[in-house]
Coordinates of C-alpha atoms in Angstrom, one line a residue:
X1 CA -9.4 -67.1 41.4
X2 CA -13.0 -68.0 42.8
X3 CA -15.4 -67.1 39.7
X4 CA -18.3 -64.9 40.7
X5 CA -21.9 -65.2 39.4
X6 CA -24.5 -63.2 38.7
X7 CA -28.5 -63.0 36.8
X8 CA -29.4 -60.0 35.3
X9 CA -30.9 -58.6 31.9
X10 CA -28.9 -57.6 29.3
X11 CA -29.5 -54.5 27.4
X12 CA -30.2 -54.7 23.9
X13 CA -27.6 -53.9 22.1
X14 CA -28.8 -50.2 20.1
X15 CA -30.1 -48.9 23.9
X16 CA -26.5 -49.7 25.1
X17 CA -24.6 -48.1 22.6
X18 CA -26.9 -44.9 23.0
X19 CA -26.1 -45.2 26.6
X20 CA -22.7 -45.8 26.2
X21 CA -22.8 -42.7 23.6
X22 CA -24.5 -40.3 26.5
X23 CA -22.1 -40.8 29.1
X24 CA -18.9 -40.5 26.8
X25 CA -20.4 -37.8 25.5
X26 CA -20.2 -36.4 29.3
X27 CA -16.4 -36.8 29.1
X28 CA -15.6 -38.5 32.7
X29 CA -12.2 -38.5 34.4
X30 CA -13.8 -38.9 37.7
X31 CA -14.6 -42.8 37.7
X32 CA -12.2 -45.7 37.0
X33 CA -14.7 -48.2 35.1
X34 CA -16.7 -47.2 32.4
X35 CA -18.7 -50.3 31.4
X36 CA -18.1 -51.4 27.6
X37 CA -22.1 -51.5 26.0
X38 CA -21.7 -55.1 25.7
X39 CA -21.6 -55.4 29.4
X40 CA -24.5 -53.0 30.2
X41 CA -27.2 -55.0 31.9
X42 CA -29.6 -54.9 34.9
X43 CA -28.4 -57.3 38.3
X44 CA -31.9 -58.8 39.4
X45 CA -29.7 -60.7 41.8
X46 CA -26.0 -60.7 42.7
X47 CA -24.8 -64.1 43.3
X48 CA -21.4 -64.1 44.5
X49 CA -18.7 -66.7 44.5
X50 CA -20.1 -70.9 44.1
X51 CA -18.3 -72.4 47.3
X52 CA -20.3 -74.9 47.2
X53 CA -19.8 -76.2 43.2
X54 CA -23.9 -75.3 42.8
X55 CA -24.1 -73.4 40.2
X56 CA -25.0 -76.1 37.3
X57 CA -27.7 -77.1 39.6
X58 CA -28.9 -72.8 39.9
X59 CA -28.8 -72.8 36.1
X60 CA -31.1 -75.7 35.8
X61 CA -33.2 -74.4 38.7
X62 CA -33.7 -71.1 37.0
X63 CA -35.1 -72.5 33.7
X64 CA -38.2 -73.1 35.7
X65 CA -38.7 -69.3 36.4
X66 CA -42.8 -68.4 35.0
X67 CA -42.1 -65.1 33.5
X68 CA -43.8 -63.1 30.3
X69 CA -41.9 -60.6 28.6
X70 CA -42.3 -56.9 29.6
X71 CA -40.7 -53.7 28.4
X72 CA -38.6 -51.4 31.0
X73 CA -38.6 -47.2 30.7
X74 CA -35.1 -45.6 31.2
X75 CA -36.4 -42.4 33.2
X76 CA -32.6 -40.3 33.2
X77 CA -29.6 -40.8 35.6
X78 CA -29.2 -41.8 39.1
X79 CA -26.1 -42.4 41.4
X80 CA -25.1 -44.0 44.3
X81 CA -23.2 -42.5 47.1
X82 CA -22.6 -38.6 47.3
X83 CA -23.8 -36.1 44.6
X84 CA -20.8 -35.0 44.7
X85 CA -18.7 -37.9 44.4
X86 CA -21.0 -40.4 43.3
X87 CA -19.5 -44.2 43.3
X88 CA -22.0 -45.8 41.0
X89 CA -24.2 -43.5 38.2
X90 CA -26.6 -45.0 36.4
X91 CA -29.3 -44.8 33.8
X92 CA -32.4 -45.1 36.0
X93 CA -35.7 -47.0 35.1
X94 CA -38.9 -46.4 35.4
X95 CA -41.3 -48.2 38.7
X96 CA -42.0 -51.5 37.0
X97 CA -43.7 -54.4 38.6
X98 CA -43.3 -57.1 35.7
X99 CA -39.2 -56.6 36.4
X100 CA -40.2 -56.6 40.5
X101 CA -41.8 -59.6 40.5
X102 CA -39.4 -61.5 38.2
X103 CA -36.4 -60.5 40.1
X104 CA -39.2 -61.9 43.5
X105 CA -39.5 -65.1 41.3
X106 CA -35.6 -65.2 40.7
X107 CA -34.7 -64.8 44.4
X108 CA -37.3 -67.7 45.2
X109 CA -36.4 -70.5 43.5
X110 CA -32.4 -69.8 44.5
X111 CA -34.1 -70.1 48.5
X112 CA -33.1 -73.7 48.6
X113 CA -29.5 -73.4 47.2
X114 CA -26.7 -72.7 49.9
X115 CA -25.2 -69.5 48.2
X116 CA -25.1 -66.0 49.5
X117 CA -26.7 -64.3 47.4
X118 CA -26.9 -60.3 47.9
X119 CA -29.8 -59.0 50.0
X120 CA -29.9 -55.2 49.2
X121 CA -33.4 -53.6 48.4
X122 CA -33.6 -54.3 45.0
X123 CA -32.7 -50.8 42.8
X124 CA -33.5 -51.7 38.9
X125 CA -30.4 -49.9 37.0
X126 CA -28.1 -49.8 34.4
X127 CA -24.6 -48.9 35.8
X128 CA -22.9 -46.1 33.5
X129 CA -19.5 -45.3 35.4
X130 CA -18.2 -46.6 38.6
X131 CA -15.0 -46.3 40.9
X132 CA -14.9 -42.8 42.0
X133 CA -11.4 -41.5 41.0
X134 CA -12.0 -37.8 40.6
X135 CA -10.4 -35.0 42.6
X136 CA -13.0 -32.5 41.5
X137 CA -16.6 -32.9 43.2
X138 CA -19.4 -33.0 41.1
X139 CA -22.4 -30.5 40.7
X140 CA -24.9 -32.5 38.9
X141 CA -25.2 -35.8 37.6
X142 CA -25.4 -35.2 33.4
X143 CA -29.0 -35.8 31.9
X144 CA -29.5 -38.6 30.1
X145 CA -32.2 -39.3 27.1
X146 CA -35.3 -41.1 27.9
X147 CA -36.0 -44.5 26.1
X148 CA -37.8 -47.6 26.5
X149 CA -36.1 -51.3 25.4
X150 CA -38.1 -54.6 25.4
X151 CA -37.2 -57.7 28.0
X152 CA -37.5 -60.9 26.1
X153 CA -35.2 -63.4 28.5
X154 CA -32.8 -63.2 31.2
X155 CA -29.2 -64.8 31.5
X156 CA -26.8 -66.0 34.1
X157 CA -23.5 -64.6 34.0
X158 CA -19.7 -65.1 35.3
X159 CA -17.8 -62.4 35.7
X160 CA -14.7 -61.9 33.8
X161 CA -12.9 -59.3 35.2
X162 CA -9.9 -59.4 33.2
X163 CA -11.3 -59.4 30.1
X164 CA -13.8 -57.4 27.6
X165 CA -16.6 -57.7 27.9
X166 CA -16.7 -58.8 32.0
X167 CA -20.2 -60.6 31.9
X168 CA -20.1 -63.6 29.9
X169 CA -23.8 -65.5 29.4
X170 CA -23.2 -68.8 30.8
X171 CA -27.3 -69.7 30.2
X172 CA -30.2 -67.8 28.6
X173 CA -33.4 -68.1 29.7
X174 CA -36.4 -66.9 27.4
X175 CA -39.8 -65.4 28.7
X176 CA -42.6 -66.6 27.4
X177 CA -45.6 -64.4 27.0
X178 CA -48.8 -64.9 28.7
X179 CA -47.1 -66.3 31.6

């Protein structure tokens, strides 16, 4: 099996277990995955698979990302697909240009590398349930608390999918303020 790669931001632990909290506390049968809080994150960029054995080389690339720390706003839910039979929900964030223009930086310094990296519009979120199973349509996504979490580094991750947690930190990279 090809291992897949990704960057993102993990959440801080206490935000993920409130999360994690909220949507049990919505009691969903309609989606297959329910992400552990340990796994909860933001994707700044979707890597893929490594065909071409690159991605000690991107982990060495990405420590010299120029980034200071920032704080993100969770402004409720969100969902992908249908209302009604949404694929992804997700806690939603706030606008934030700090996290715009360090996902920019991110997808910048990978130019030169030969991967394939995802090129959707860039949606900041934290992904709550996916999979759509249900039979019953939905009439609403559930609300979900407000709260605000600080953003001190960013990590490269494999994906595990047959374990838990799925996201495993292959490198950390700190923020450093001022930059």
């Amino acid at each position: 099996m090809v291992n897949h790669y990704f960057i993102g931001i993990k959440i801080p632990l206490t935000t993920a277990r409130s999360l994690v909290e909220q949507r049990d506390s919505w009691n969903l049968s309609s989606h297959k995955r329910l992400p552990v809080a340990e796994d909860l994150h933001i994707t700044l960029l979707f890597l893929g698979g490594d065909p071409h054995d690159e991605i000690g080389e991107v982990a060495k690339a990405l420590e010299e990302v120029a980034h200071g720390s920032f704080s993100v706003d969770i402004a409720g839910t969100g969902y992908f697909g249908k209302m009604e039979r949404p694929r992804v929900v997700y806690a939603a964030t706030e606008e934030n240009d700090s996290l715009n223009r360090l996902q920019l930086k991110i997808r910048d310094i990978l130019k030169g590398f030969q991967l394939s990296p995802d090129n959707k519009p860039f949606v900041p979120h934290i992904t709550l349930a996916n999979k759509w199973a249900g039979n019953e349509p939905w009439n609403g996504i559930p609300e979900l608390e407000t709260g605000r979490f600080e953003v001190g580094e960013f990590s490269l991750f494999q994906i595990e999918p047959v374990q838990t947690p799925r996201y495993i930190a292959v490198q950390n990279y700190k923020l450093k303020d001022g930059v």
